[in-house]
Amino acid sequence: METCIFLEHGEKDTQIVKQVKNLYQALKANDKEAIAKILADDPVWDVSPGFPYGGVYTGMAEIFGSFYSKLRSQFSGFGATPETFIDGGDVVTVLGFYNFDSNQDNSTKFVRFSHTWKINDDGRIKGVWQVADTAQFIF
């Protein structure tokens, strides 16, 4: 799939945008130490209904021990490619796409997403509200 950036957003990286970018890099690298420094003590992942294992996950154990472990069991590989970062003051909205490699038929699905990250006063990430093209997950 060829992707292009639909929304050109020329804003320079602010401190909170840099923090969100650091989180995407730490998640991709599975750097648990960096992730723990970037996230607030009890982060919340609010994952769209219809998305695999959609629901609300609170705390590191639920997010990484439950949500991501279930997701990894369903797909042979997945990742997030953020494209546009929009600083909203105490939130950063990110537009991009996921790529999922199916265990069932060896296909790759590309799924658009919007992540809105809430930032604490101390600059740590409190959590995410995730919306994705869940129709892509009908098997």
CSV table of N, CA, C and O in Angstrom, one decimal, residues 4-9 20 24 80-86 92-98 111-117 131:
chain,number,residue,atom,x,y,z
A,4,CYS,N,0.2,8.4,1.5
A,4,CYS,CA,0.6,9.8,1.3
A,4,CYS,C,0.0,10.6,2.5
A,4,CYS,O,-1.0,10.2,3.1
A,5,ILE,N,0.6,11.7,2.7
A,5,ILE,CA,0.1,12.5,3.8
A,5,ILE,C,-1.0,13.4,3.3
A,5,ILE,O,-0.7,14.3,2.4
A,6,PHE,N,-2.2,13.2,3.7
A,6,PHE,CA,-3.3,14.0,3.3
A,6,PHE,C,-3.3,15.4,3.9
A,6,PHE,O,-3.6,16.4,3.3
A,7,LEU,N,-3.1,15.4,5.2
A,7,LEU,CA,-3.1,16.7,6.0
A,7,LEU,C,-1.7,17.2,6.2
A,7,LEU,O,-0.9,16.6,6.9
A,8,GLU,N,-1.3,18.2,5.4
A,8,GLU,CA,0.0,18.8,5.7
A,8,GLU,C,-0.1,19.7,6.9
A,8,GLU,O,-1.0,20.6,7.0
A,9,HIS,N,0.7,19.5,7.8
A,9,HIS,CA,0.7,20.2,9.1
A,9,HIS,C,2.1,20.7,9.4
A,9,HIS,O,2.9,19.9,9.8
A,20,VAL,N,5.4,12.5,22.7
A,20,VAL,CA,4.6,11.5,22.0
A,20,VAL,C,5.4,10.7,21.0
A,20,VAL,O,5.3,9.5,20.9
A,24,TYR,N,6.2,6.5,20.7
A,24,TYR,CA,6.1,5.7,19.5
A,24,TYR,C,7.4,4.9,19.3
A,24,TYR,O,7.4,3.7,19.0
A,80,ALA,N,2.6,0.6,14.3
A,80,ALA,CA,1.9,1.9,14.0
A,80,ALA,C,2.9,2.8,13.3
A,80,ALA,O,4.0,2.9,13.7
A,81,THR,N,2.4,3.5,12.3
A,81,THR,CA,3.1,4.5,11.6
A,81,THR,C,2.4,5.8,11.7
A,81,THR,O,1.4,6.1,11.1
A,82,PRO,N,2.9,6.6,12.6
A,82,PRO,CA,2.3,7.9,12.8
A,82,PRO,C,2.8,8.9,11.7
A,82,PRO,O,3.9,8.8,11.2
A,83,GLU,N,1.9,9.7,11.2
A,83,GLU,CA,2.2,10.6,10.1
A,83,GLU,C,2.1,12.1,10.4
A,83,GLU,O,2.9,12.8,10.0
A,84,THR,N,1.0,12.4,11.1
A,84,THR,CA,0.8,13.8,11.5
A,84,THR,C,0.6,14.0,13.0
A,84,THR,O,-0.2,13.2,13.5
A,85,PHE,N,1.2,15.0,13.5
A,85,PHE,CA,1.1,15.2,15.0
A,85,PHE,C,0.5,16.6,15.1
A,85,PHE,O,1.1,17.6,14.6
A,86,ILE,N,-0.5,16.8,15.9
A,86,ILE,CA,-1.2,18.0,16.1
A,86,ILE,C,-1.2,18.3,17.6
A,86,ILE,O,-1.8,17.6,18.4
A,92,VAL,N,-2.2,15.7,22.3
A,92,VAL,CA,-1.6,15.6,21.0
A,92,VAL,C,-2.4,14.6,20.2
A,92,VAL,O,-2.6,13.4,20.7
A,93,THR,N,-2.9,15.0,19.1
A,93,THR,CA,-3.6,14.1,18.2
A,93,THR,C,-2.7,13.6,17.1
A,93,THR,O,-2.0,14.5,16.5
A,94,VAL,N,-2.6,12.3,16.9
A,94,VAL,CA,-1.8,11.7,15.9
A,94,VAL,C,-2.6,11.0,14.8
A,94,VAL,O,-3.5,10.2,15.2
A,95,LEU,N,-2.4,11.2,13.6
A,95,LEU,CA,-3.0,10.5,12.5
A,95,LEU,C,-2.0,9.6,11.8
A,95,LEU,O,-0.8,10.0,11.6
A,96,GLY,N,-2.4,8.4,11.5
A,96,GLY,CA,-1.5,7.5,10.9
A,96,GLY,C,-2.2,6.2,10.5
A,96,GLY,O,-3.4,6.2,10.3
A,97,PHE,N,-1.4,5.2,10.4
A,97,PHE,CA,-2.0,3.9,10.1
A,97,PHE,C,-1.2,2.7,10.8
A,97,PHE,O,-0.1,2.9,11.1
A,98,TYR,N,-2.0,1.7,11.0
A,98,TYR,CA,-1.4,0.4,11.5
A,98,TYR,C,-1.1,-0.5,10.3
A,98,TYR,O,-1.8,-0.4,9.3
A,111,VAL,N,-4.5,-0.1,8.3
A,111,VAL,CA,-5.7,0.4,9.0
A,111,VAL,C,-5.4,1.8,9.5
A,111,VAL,O,-4.5,2.0,10.2
A,112,ARG,N,-6.2,2.8,9.1
A,112,ARG,CA,-6.1,4.2,9.5
A,112,ARG,C,-6.4,4.3,11.0
A,112,ARG,O,-7.3,3.6,11.5
A,113,PHE,N,-5.7,5.2,11.7
A,113,PHE,CA,-6.0,5.5,13.1
A,113,PHE,C,-5.9,6.9,13.4
A,113,PHE,O,-5.2,7.7,12.7
A,114,SER,N,-6.5,7.3,14.5
A,114,SER,CA,-6.3,8.6,15.1
A,114,SER,C,-6.1,8.3,16.6
A,114,SER,O,-6.9,7.5,17.2
A,115,HIS,N,-5.0,8.8,17.1
A,115,HIS,CA,-4.7,8.6,18.6
A,115,HIS,C,-4.7,10.0,19.2
A,115,HIS,O,-4.1,10.9,18.6
A,116,THR,N,-5.4,10.2,20.3
A,116,THR,CA,-5.4,11.4,21.0
A,116,THR,C,-4.8,11.1,22.4
A,116,THR,O,-5.4,10.4,23.1
A,117,TRP,N,-3.6,11.7,22.6
A,117,TRP,CA,-2.8,11.4,23.8
A,117,TRP,C,-3.0,12.5,24.8
A,117,TRP,O,-2.9,13.7,24.4
A,131,VAL,N,-9.0,5.6,17.9
A,131,VAL,CA,-10.1,5.4,16.9
A,131,VAL,C,-9.4,4.8,15.7
A,131,VAL,O,-8.4,5.3,15.2
